[in-house]
Short mmCIF file of N, CA and C in Angstrom, two decimals:
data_model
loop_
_atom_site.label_atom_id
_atom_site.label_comp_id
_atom_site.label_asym_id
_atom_site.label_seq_id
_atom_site.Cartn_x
_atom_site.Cartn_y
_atom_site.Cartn_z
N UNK F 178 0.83 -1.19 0.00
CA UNK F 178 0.00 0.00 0.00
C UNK F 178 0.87 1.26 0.00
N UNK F 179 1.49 1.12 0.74
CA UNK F 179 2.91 2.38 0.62
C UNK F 179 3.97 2.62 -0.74
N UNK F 180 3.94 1.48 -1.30
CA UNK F 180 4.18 1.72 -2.83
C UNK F 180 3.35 2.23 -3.48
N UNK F 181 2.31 1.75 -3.75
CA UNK F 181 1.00 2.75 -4.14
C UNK F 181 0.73 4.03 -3.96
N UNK F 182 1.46 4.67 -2.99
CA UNK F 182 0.69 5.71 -2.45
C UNK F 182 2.38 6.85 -2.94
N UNK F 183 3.68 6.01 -2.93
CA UNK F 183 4.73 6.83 -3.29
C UNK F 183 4.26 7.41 -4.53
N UNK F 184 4.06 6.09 -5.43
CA UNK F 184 3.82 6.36 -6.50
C UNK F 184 3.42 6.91 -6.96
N UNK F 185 1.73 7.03 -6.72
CA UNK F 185 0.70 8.46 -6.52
C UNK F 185 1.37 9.49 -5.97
N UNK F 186 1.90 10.16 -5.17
CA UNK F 186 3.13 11.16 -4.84
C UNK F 186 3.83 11.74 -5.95
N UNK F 187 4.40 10.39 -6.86
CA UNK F 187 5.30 10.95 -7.27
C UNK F 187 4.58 11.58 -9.20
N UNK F 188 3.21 10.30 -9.01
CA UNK F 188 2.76 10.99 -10.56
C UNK F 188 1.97 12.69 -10.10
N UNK F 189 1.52 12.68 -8.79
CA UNK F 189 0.63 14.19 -8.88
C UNK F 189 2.25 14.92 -8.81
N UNK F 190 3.19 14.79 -8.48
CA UNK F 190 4.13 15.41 -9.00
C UNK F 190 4.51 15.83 -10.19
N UNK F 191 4.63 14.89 -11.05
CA UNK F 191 4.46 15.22 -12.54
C UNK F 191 3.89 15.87 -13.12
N UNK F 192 2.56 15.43 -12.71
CA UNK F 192 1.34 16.06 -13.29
C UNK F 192 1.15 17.62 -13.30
N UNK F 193 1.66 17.82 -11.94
CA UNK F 193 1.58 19.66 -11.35
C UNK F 193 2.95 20.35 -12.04
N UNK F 194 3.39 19.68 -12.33
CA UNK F 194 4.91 19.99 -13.10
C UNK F 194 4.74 20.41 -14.75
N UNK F 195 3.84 18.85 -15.29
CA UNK F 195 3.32 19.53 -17.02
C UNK F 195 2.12 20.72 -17.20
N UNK F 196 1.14 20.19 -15.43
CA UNK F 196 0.13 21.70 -15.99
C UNK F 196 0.65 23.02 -15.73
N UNK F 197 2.05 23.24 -14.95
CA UNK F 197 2.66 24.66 -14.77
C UNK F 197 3.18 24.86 -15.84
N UNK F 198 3.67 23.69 -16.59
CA UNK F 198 4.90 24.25 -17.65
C UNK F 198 3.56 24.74 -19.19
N UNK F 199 3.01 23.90 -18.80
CA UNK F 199 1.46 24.01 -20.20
C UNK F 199 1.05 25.39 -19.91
N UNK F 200 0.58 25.45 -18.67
CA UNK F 200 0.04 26.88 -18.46
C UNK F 200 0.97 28.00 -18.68
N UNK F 201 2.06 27.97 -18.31
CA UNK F 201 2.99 29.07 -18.63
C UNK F 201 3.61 28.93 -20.29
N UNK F 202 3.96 27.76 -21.05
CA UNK F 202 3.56 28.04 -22.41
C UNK F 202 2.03 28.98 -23.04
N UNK F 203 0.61 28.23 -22.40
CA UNK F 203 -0.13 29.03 -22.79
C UNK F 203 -0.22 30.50 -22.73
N UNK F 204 0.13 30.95 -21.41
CA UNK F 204 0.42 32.49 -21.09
C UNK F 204 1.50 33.45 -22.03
N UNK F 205 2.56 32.14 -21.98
CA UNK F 205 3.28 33.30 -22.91
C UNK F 205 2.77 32.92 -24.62
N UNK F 206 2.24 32.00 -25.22
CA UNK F 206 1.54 32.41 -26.34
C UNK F 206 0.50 33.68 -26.65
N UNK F 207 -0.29 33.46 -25.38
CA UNK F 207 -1.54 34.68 -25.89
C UNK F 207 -0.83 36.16 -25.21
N UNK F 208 0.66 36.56 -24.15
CA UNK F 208 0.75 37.51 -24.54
C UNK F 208 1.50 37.64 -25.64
N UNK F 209 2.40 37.16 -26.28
CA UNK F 209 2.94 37.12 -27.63
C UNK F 209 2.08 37.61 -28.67
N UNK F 210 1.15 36.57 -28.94
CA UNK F 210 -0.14 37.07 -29.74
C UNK F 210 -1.08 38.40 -29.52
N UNK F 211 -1.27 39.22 -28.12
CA UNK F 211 -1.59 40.43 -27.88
C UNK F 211 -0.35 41.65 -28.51
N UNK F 212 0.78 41.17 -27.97
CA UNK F 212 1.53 42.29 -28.69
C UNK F 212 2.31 42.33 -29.86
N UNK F 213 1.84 41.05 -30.93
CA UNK F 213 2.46 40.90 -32.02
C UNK F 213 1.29 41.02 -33.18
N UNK F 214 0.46 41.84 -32.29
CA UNK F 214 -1.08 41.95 -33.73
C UNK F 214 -0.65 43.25 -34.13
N UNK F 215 -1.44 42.95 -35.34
CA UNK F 215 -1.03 44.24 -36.43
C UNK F 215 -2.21 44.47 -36.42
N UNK F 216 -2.33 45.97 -37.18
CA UNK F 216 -3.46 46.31 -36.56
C UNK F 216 -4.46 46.12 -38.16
N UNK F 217 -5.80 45.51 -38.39
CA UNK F 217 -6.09 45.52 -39.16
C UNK F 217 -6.41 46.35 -40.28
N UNK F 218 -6.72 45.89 -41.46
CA UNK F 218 -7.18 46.57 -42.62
C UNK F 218 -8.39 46.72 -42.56
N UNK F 219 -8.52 47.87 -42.57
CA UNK F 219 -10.52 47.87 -42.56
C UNK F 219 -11.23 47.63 -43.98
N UNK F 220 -10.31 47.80 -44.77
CA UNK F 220 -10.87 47.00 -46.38
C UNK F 220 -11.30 45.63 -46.40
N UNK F 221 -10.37 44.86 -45.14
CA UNK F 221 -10.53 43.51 -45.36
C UNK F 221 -12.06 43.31 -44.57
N UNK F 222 -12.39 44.42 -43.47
CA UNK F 222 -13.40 43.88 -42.76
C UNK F 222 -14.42 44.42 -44.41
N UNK F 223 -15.00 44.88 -44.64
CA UNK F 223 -15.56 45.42 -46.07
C UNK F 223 -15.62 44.27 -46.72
N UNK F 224 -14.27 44.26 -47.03
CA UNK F 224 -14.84 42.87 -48.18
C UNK F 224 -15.45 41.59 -47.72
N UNK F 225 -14.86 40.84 -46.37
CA UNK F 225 -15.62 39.65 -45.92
C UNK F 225 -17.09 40.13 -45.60
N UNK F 226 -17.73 41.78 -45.18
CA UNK F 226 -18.88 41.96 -45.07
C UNK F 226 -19.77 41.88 -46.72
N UNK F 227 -19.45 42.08 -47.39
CA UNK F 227 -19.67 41.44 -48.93
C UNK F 227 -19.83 40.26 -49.24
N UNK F 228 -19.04 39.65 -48.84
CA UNK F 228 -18.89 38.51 -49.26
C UNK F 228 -19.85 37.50 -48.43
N UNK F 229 -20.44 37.78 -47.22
CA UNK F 229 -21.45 37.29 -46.49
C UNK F 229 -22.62 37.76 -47.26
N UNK F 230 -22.76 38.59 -48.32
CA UNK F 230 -24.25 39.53 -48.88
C UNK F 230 -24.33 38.50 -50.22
N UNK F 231 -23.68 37.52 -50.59
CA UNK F 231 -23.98 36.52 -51.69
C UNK F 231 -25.09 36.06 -51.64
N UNK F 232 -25.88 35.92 -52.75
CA UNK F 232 -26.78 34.68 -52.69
C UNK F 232 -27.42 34.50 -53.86
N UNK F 233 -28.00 33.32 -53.82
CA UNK F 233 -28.15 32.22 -55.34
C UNK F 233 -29.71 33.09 -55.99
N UNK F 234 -30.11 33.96 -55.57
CA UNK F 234 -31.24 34.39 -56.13
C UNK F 234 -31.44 35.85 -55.90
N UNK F 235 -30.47 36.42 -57.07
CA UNK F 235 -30.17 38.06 -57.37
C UNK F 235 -31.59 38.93 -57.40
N UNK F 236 -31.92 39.86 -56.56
CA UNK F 236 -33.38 40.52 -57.12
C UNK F 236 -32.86 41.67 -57.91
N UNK F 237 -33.71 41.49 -58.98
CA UNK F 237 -33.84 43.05 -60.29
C UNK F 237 -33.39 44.13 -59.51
N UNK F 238 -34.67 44.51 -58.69
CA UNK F 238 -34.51 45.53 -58.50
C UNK F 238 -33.49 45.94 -57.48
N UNK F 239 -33.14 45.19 -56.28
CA UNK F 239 -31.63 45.67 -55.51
C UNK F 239 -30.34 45.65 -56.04
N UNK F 240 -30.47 44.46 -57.24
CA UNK F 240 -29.04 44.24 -57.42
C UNK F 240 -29.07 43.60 -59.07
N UNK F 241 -29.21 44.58 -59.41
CA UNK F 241 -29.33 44.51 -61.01
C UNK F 241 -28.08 44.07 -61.64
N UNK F 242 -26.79 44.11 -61.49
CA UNK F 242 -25.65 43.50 -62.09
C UNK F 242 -25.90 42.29 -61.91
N UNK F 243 -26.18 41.22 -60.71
CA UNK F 243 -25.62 40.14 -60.06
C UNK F 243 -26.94 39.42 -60.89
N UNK F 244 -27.63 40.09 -61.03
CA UNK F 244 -29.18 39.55 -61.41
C UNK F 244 -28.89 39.48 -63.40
N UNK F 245 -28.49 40.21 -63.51
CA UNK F 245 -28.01 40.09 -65.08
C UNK F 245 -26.79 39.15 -65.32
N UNK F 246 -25.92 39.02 -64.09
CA UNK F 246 -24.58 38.81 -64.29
C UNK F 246 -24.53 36.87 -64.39
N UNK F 247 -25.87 36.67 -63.73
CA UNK F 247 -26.56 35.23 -62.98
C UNK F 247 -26.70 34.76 -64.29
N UNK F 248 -27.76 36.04 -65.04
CA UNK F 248 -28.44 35.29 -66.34
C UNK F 248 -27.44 34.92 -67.29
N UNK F 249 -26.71 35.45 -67.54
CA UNK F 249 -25.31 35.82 -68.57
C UNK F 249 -24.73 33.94 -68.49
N UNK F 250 -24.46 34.31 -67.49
CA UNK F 250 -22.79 33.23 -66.86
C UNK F 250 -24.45 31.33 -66.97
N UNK F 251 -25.56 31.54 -66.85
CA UNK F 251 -26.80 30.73 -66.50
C UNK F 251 -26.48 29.93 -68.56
N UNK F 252 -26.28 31.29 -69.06
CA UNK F 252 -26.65 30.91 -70.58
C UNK F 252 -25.15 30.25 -71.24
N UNK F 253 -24.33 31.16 -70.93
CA UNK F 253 -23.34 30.69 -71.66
C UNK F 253 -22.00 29.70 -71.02
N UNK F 254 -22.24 28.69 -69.92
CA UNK F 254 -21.30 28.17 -69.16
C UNK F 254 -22.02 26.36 -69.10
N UNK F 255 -21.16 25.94 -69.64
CA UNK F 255 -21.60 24.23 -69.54
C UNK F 255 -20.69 23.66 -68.52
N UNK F 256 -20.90 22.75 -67.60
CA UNK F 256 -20.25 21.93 -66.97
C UNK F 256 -20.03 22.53 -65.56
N UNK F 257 -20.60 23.63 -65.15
CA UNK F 257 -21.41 24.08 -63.98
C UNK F 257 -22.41 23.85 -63.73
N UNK F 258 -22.96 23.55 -62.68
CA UNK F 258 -24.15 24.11 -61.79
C UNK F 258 -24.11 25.24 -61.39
N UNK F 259 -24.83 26.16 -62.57
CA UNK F 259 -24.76 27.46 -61.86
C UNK F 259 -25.97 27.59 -60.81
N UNK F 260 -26.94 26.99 -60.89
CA UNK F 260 -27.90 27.32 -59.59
C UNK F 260 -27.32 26.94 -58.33
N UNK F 261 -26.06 26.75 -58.52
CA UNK F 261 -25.56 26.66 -56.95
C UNK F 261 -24.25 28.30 -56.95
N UNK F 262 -24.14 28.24 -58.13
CA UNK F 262 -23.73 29.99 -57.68
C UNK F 262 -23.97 31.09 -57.01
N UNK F 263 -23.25 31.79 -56.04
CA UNK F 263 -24.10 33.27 -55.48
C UNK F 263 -23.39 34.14 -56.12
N UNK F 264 -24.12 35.08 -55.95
CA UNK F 264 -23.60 36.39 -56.62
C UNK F 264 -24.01 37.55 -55.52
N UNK F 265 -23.14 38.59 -55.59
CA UNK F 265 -23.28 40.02 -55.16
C UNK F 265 -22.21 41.31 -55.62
N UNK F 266 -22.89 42.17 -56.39
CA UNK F 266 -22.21 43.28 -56.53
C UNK F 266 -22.19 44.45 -56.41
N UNK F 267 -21.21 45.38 -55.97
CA UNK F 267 -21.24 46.43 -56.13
C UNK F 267 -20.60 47.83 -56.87
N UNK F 268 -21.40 48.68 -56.83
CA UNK F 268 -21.02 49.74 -57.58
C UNK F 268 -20.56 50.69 -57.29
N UNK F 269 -19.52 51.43 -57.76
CA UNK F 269 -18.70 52.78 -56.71
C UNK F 269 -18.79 53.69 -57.62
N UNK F 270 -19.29 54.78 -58.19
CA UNK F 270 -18.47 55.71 -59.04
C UNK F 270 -18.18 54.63 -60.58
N UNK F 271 -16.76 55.29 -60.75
CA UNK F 271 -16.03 53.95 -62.02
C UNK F 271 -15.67 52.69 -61.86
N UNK F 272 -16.16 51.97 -60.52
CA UNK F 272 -15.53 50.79 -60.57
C UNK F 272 -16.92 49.82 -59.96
N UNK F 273 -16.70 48.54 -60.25
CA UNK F 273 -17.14 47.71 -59.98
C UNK F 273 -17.02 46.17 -59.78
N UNK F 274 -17.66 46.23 -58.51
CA UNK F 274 -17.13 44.58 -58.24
C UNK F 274 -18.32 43.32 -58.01
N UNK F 275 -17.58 42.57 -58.53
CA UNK F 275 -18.67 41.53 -59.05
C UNK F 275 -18.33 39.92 -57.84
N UNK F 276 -18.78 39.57 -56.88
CA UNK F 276 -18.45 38.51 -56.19
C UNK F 276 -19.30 37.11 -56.58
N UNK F 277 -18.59 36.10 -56.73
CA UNK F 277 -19.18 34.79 -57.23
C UNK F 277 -18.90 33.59 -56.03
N UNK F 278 -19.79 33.17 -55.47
CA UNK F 278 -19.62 32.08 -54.78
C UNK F 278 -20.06 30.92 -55.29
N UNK F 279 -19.11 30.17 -55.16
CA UNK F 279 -18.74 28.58 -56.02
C UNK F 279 -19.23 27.81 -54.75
N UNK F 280 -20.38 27.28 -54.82
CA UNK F 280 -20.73 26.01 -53.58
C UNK F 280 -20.12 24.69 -53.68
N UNK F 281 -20.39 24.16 -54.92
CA UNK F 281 -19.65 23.04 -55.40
C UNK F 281 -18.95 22.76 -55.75
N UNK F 282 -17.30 23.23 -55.40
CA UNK F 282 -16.06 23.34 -55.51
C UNK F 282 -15.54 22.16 -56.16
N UNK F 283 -15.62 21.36 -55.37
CA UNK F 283 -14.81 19.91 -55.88
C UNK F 283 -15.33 19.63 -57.20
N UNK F 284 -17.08 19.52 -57.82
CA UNK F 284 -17.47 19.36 -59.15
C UNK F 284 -17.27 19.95 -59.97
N UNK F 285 -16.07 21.03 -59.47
CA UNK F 285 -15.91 21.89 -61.20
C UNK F 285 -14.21 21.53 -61.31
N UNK F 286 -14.24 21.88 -62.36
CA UNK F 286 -12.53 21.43 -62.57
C UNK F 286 -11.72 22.90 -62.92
N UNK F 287 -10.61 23.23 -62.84
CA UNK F 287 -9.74 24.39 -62.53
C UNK F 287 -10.21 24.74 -63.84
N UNK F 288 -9.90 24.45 -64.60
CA UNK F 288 -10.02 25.17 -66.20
C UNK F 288 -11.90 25.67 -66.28
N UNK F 289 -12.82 24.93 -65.64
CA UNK F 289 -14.25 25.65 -65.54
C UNK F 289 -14.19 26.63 -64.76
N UNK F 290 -13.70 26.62 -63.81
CA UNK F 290 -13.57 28.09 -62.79
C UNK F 290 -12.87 29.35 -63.81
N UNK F 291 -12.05 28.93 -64.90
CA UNK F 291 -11.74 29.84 -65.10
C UNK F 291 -12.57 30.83 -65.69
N UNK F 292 -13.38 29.64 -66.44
CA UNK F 292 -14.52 29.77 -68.12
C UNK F 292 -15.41 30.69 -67.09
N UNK F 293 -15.52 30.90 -65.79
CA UNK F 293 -16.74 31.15 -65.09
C UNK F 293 -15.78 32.86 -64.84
N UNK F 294 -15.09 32.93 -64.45
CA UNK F 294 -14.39 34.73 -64.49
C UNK F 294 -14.68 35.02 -65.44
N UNK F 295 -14.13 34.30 -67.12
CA UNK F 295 -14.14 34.74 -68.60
C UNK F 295 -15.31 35.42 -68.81
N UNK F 296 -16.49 34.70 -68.27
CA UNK F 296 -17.88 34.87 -68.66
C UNK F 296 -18.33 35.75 -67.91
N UNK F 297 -18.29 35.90 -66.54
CA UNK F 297 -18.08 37.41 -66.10
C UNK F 297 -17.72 38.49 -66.71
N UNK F 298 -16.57 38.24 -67.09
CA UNK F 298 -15.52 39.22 -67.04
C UNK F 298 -16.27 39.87 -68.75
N UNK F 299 -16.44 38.57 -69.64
CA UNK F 299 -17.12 39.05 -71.15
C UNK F 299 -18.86 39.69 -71.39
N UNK F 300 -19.08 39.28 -70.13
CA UNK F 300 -20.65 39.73 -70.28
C UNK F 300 -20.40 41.17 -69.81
N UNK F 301 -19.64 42.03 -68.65
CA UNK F 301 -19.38 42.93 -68.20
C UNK F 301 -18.72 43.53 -69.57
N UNK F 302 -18.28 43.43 -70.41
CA UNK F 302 -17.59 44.53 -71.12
C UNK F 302 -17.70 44.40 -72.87
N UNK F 303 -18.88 43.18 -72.75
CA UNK F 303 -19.96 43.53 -73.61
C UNK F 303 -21.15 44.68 -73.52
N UNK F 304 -21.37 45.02 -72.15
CA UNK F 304 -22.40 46.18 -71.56
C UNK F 304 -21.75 47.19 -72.45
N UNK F 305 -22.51 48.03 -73.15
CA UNK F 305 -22.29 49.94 -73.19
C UNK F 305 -21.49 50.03 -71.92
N UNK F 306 -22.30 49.95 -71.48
CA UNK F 306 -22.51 50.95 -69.47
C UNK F 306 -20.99 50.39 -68.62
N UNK F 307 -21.10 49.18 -68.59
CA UNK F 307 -20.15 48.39 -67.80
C UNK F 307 -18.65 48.76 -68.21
N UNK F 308 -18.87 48.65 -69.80
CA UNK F 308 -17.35 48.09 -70.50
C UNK F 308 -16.89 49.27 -69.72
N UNK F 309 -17.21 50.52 -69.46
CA UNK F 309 -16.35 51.87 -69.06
C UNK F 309 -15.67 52.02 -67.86
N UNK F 310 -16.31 50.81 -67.05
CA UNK F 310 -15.94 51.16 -65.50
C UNK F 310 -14.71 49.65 -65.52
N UNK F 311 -13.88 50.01 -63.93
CA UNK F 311 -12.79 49.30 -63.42
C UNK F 311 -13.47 48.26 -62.97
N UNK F 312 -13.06 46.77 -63.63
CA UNK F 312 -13.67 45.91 -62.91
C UNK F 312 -13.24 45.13 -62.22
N UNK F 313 -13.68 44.66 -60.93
CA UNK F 313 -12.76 43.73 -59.42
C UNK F 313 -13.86 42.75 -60.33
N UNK F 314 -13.61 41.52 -60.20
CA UNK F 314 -14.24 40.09 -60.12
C UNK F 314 -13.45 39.30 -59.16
N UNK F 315 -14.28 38.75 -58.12
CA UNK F 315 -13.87 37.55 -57.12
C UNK F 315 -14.75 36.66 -57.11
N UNK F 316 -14.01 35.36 -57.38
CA UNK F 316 -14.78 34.16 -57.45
C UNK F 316 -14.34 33.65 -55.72
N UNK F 317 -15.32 33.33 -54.95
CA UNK F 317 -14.58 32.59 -53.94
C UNK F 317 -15.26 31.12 -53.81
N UNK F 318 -14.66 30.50 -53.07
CA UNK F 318 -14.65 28.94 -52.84
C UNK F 318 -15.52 28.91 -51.22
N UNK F 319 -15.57 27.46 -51.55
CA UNK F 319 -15.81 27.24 -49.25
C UNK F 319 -15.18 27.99 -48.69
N UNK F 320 -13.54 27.93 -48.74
CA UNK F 320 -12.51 28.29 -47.78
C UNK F 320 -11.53 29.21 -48.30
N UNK F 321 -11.44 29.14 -49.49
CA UNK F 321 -10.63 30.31 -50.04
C UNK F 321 -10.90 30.89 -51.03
N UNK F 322 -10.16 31.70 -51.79
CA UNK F 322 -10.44 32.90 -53.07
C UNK F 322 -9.98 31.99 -54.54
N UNK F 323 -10.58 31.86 -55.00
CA UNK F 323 -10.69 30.73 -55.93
C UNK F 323 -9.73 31.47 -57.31
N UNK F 324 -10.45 32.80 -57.55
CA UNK F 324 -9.56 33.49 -58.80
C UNK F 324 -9.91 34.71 -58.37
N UNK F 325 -9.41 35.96 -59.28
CA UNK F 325 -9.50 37.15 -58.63
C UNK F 325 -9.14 37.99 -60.20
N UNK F 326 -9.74 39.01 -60.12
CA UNK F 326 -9.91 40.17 -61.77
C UNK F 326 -9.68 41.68 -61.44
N UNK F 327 -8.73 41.93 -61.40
CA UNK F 327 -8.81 43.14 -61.17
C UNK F 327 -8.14 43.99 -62.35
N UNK F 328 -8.64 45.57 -62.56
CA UNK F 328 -8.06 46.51 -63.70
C UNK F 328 -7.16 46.38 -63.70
N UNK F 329 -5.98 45.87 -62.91
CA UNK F 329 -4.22 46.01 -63.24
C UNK F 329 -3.45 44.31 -63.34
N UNK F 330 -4.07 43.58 -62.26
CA UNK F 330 -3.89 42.33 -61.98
C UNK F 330 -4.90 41.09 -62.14
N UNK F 331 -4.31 39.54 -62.44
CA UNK F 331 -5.32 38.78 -62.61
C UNK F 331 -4.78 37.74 -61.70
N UNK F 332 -5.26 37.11 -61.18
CA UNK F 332 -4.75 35.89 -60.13
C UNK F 332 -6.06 34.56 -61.14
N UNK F 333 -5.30 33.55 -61.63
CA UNK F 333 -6.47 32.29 -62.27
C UNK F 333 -5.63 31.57 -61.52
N UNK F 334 -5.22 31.40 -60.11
CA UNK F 334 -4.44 30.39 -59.54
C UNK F 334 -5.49 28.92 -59.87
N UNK F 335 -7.17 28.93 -59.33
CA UNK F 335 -7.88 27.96 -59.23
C UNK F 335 -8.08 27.43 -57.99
N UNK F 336 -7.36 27.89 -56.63
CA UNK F 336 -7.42 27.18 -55.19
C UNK F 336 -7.27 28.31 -54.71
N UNK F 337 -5.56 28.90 -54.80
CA UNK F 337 -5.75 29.80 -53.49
C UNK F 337 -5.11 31.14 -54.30
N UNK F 338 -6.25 31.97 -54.80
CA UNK F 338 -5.82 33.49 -55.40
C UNK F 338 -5.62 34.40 -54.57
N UNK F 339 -4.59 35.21 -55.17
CA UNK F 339 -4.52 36.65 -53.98
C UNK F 339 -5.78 37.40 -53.36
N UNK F 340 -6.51 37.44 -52.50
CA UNK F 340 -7.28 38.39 -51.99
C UNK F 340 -7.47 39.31 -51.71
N UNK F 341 -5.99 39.72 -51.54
CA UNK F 341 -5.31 40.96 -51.60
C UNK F 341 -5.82 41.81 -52.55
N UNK F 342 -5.75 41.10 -53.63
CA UNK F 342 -6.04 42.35 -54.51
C UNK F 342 -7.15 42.92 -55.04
N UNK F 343 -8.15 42.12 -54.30
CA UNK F 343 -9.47 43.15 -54.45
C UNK F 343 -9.17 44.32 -53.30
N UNK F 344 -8.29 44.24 -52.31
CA UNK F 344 -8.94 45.24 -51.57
C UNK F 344 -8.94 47.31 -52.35
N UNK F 345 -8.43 47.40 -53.53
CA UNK F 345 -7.71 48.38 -53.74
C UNK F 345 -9.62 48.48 -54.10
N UNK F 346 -10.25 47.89 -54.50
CA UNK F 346 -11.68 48.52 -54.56
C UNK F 346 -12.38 49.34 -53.96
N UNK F 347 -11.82 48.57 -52.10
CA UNK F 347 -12.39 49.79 -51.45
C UNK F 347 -11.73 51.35 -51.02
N UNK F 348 -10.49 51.30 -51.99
CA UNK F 348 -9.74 52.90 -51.75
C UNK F 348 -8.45 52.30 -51.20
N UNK F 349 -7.44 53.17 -50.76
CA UNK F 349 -6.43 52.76 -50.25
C UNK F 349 -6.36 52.18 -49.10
N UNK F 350 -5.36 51.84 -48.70
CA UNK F 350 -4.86 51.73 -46.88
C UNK F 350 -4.39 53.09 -46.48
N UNK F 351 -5.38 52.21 -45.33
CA UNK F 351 -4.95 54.04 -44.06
C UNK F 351 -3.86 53.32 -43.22
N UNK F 352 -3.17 52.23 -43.67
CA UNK F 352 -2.22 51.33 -42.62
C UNK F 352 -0.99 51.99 -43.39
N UNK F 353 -0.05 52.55 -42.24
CA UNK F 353 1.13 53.04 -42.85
C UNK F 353 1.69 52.14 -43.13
N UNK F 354 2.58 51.69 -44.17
CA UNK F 354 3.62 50.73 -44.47
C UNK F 354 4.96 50.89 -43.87
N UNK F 355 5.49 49.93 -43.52
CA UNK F 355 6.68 50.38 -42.13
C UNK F 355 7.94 50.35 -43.55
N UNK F 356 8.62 51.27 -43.11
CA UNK F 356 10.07 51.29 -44.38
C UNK F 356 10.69 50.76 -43.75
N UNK F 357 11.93 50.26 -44.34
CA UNK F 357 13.12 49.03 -43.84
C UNK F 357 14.17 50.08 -44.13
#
C-alpha cells in the first residue's frame, strides 16, 4: 500500500509539473499574440462583409448587375451548376465589383472556374454601361479565393488566389507601411 501511495506522490508530482509548464507556455503564447497583432485593414473587414451579402437568387430591382450577371454566366457556361452559384455586386463611381460564390467546388474542374471569371468578365464589357468602369471580379470557394480580376492584376491560380487584390476597390490603406 505504501508503494502505491509513493507512486501516486510521485505521478501528482508530474502532473503539477506539465500543468505549470502548459500553463505558462499558454500564457506566454496569448501575450505574444496580444503584442504581435497588427493592426487591421478595414478594407478587409468590407470585403468579408460582402462577401457574407452573396446569394443564389439576385433581385432586379436591388441588385441589377448580379441579377443580369446570374443570367449571362446561366446561358453561356456548360459543366457548372450554376444554380448553386451566389452572386453580389457592387457599384462605386467607375468601378465595380462583381463577387461569385462557387458552392460546389470539388465538381468543377480548374479550367471551368476559369470559363466562369471569362464569362463574367465578357458579359461585363460587352455592356455599353459596364465596359467603361474598373472591374474587381472575385470568385470565392468554401474556404478560399478561388480566382481574382482586377483593372491592373489577374490571379487564375484555381485554389488559393490573392485576396489581396481586391482590396484596392475599397480605396487605399490608411495602414502606414513600415520602411526598412
Amino acid at each position: 500500500m505504501k508503494v502505491i501511495f509513493e507512486k501516486w506522490l510521485i505521478l501528482k508530482g508530474m502532473f503539477k509539473f506539465k500543468n505549470n509548464i502548459i500553463s505558462k507556455l499558454y500564457l506566454l503564447v496569448v501575450i505574444f499574440s496580444l503584442f504581435s497583432c497588427k493592426e487591421d485593414d478595414l478594407r478587409k473587414v468590407y470585403l468579408r462583409a460582402d462577401q457574407k451579402k452573396v446569394t443564389n437568387n439576385p433581385n432586379e430591382e436591388f441588385d441589377i448587375i448580379s441579377y443580369l450577371v446570374k443570367g449571362s454566366v446561366s446561358r453561356s457556361i456548360n459543366g457548372i451548376d450554376t444554380d448553386k452559384l451566389k452572386y453580389y455586386s457592387i457599384e462605386r463611381n467607375d468601378t465595380l465589383l462583381v463577387i461569385v460564390k462557387v458552392g460546389d467546388m470539388l465538381g468543377i474542374e480548374r479550367s471551368s472556374r476559369k470559363k466562369l471569371l471569362y464569362a463574367i468578365q465578357d458579359y461585363l464589357n460587352s455592356s455599353e454601361y459596364y465596359c467603361k468602369k474598373k472591374i474587381y471580379i472575385d470568385v470565392e470557394g468554401n474556404f478560399s479565393t478561388l480566382l481574382v480580376r482586377t483593372p491592373l492584376k489577374i490571379d487564375l491560380d484555381g485554389r488559393f488566389a490573392n485576396e489581396e487584390l481586391i482590396l484596392s476597390f475599397y480605396g487605399k490603406s490608411i495602414i502606414p507601411v513600415n520602411e526598412k
